[in-house]
Short mmCIF file of C-alpha atoms in Angstrom, two decimals:
data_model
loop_
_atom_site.label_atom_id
_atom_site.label_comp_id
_atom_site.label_asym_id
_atom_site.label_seq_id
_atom_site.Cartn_x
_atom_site.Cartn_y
_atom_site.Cartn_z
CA UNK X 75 142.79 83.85 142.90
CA UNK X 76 145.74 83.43 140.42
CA UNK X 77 148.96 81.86 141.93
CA UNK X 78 151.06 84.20 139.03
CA UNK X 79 150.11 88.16 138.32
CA UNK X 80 152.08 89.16 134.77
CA UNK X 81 151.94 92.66 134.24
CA UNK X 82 152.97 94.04 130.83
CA UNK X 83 154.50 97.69 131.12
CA UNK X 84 154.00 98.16 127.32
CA UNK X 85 152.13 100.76 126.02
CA UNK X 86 151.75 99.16 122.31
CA UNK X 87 149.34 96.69 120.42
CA UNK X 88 150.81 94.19 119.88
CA UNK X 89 154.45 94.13 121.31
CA UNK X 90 157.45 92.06 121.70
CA UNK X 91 157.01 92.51 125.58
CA UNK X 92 153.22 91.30 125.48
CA UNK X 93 154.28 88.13 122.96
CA UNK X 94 157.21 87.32 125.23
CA UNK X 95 155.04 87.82 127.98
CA UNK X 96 152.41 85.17 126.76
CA UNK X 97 154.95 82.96 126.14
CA UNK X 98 156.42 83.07 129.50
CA UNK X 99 152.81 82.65 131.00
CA UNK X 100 151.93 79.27 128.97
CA UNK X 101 155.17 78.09 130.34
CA UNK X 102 154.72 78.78 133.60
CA UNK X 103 150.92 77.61 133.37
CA UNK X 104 151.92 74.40 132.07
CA UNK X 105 154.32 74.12 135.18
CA UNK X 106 150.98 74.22 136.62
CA UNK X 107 150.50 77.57 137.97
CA UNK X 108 147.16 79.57 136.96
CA UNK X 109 148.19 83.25 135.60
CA UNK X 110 146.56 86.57 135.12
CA UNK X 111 147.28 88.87 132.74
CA UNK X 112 147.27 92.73 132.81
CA UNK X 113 148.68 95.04 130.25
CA UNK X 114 149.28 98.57 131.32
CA UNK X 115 146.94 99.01 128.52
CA UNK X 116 143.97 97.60 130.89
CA UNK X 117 144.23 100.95 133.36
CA UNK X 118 142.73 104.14 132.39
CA UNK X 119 145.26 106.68 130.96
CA UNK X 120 143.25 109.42 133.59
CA UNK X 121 143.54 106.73 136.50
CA UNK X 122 147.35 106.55 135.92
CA UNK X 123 147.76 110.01 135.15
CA UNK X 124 145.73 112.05 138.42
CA UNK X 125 147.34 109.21 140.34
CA UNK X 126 143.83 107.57 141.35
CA UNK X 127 145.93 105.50 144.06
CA UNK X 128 141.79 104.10 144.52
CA UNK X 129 140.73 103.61 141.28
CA UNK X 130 138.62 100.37 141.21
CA UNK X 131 141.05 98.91 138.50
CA UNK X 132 144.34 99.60 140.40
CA UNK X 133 142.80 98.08 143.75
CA UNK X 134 141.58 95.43 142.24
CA UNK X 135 145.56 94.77 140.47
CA UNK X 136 146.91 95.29 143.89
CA UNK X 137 144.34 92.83 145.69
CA UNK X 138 145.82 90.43 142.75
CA UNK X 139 149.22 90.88 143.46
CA UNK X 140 149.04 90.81 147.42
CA UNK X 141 147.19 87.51 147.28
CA UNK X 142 149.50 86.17 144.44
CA UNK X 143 152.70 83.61 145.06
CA UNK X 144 154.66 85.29 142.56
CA UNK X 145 155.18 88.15 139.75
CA UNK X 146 156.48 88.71 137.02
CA UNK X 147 157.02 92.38 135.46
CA UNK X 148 158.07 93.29 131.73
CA UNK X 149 159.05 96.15 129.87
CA UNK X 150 160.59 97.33 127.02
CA UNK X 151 163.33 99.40 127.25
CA UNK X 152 162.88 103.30 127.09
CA UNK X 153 165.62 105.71 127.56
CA UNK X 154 167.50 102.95 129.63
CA UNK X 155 164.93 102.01 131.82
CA UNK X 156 161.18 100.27 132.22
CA UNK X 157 158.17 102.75 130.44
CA UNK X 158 157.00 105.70 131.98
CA UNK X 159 153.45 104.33 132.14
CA UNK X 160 154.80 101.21 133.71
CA UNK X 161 156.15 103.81 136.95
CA UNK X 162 152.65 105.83 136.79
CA UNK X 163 151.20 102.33 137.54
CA UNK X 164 153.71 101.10 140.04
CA UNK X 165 153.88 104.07 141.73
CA UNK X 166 150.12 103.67 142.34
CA UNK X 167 150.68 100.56 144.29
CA UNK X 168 150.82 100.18 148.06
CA UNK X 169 154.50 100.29 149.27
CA UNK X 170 154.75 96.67 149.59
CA UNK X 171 153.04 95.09 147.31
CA UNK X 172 155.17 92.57 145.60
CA UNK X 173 156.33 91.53 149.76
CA UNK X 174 158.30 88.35 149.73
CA UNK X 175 156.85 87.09 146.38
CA UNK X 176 159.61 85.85 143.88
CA UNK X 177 159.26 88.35 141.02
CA UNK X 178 160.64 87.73 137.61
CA UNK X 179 162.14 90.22 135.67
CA UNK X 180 161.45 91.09 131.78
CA UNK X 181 163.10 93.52 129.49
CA UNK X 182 162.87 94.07 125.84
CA UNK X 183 165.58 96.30 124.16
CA UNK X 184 166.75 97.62 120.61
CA UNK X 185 170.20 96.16 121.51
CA UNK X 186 172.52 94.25 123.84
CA UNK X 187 173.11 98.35 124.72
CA UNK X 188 170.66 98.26 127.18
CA UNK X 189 171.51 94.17 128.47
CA UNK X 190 172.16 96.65 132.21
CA UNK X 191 168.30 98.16 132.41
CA UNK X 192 167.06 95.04 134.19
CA UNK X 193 169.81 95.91 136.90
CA UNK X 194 169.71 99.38 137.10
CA UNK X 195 166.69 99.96 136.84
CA UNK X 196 163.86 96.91 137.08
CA UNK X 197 164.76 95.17 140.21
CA UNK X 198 165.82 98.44 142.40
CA UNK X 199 161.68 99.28 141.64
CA UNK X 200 161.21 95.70 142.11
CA UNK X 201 162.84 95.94 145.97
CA UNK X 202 161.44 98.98 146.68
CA UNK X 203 158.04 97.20 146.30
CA UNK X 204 159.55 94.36 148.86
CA UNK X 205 159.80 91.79 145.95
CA UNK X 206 162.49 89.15 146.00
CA UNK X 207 163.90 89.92 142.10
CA UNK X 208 164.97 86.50 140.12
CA UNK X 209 168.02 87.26 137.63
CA UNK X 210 165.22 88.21 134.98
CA UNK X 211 165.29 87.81 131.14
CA UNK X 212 166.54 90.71 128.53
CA UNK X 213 165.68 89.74 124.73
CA UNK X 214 166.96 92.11 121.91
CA UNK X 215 163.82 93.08 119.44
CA UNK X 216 165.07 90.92 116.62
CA UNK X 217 165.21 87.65 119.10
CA UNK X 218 161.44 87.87 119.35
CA UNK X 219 159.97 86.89 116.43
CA UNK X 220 155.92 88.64 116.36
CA UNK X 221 154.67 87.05 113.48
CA UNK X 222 154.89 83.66 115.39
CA UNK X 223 153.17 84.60 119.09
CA UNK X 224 152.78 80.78 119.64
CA UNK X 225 156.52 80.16 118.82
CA UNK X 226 158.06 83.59 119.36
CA UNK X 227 161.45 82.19 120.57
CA UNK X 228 163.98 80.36 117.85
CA UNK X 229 167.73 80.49 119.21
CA UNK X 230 168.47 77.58 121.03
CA UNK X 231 170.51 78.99 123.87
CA UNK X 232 167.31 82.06 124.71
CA UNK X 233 164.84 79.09 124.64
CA UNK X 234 167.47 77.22 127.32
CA UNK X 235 167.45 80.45 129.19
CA UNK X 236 163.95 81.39 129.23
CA UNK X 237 163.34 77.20 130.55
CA UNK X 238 165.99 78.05 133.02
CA UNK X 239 164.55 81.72 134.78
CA UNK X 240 161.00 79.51 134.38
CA UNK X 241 162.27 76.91 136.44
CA UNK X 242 163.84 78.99 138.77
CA UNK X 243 160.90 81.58 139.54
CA UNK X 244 158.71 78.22 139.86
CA UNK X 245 161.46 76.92 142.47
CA UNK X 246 161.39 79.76 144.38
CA UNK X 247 157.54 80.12 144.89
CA UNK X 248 157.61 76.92 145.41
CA UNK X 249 160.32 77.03 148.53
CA UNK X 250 157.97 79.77 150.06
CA UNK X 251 155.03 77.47 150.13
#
């Protein structure tokens, strides 16, 4: 099993969220963690919609995460808070699935506006779940730059930022271990 689930809460192809995303995993995977990826894209639109709660997909994502050392979650921001299909997925989980795992918050917004959504709204559905939520990363669309996926990051002080959350979420799955 993968030591890191990612889980990408955005509905589009390709996004910000899924290039920041990918950039966060080859970080953490040179750290020398293995990763999976899932995009909320992966899950059936029906599955998420009925609430299939035991769907083959969304066991298999929740077998992933239980057995995982850490998580980490990203969104874009809609209407102040993580994507509606992000929540139909989530809510789909068991009640503790992210349980003492370090998770690592993502958010991508319009605008500094919305710098509060990873607060307010990100790590109280990060709790609920029984995750331990790190202080998290919030870009601003024009920070992440999509016609360079490999390189997506140019401002100095976000790339010292993004090295610091890294090192922290890798420090605190590695305390629990």
């Amino acid at each position: 099993m993968s030591d890191i689930v990612i889980l990408s809460g955005s509905p589009a192809i390709p996004s910000r969220t899924d290039i920041s995303l990918k950039h966060i995993q080859s970080l953490v995977e040179d750290a020398g963690f293995t990763t999976v990826y899932y995009s909320i894209t992966d899950f059936s639109a029906d599955d998420l919609f009925q609430g299939k709660y035991n769907s083959e997909e969304i066991s298999k994502l929740s077998e992933r995460i239980q057995s995982a050392r850490g998580v980490i979650i990203g969104s874009p921001v809609y209407k102040a808070s993580y994507t509606g299909v992000l929540k139909a997925l989530i809510d789909l989980l068991p009640e503790g699935a992210f349980k003492g795992k370090p998770v690592l918050p993502i958010m991508i917004g319009g605008s500094n506006r919305h710098l509060l959504a990873i607060d307010y709204a990100l790590k109280p559905l990060i709790s609920i779940l029984k995750g331990e939520p790190l202080q998290g990363i919030y870009f601003v669309d024009k920070e992440i730059d999509k016609q360079n996926p490999e390189n997506p990051i140019n401002d100095l002080h976000l790339i010292d930022r993004v090295q610091s959350q890294v090192q922290e979420f890798v420090e605190a799955i590695q305390l629990r271990n």
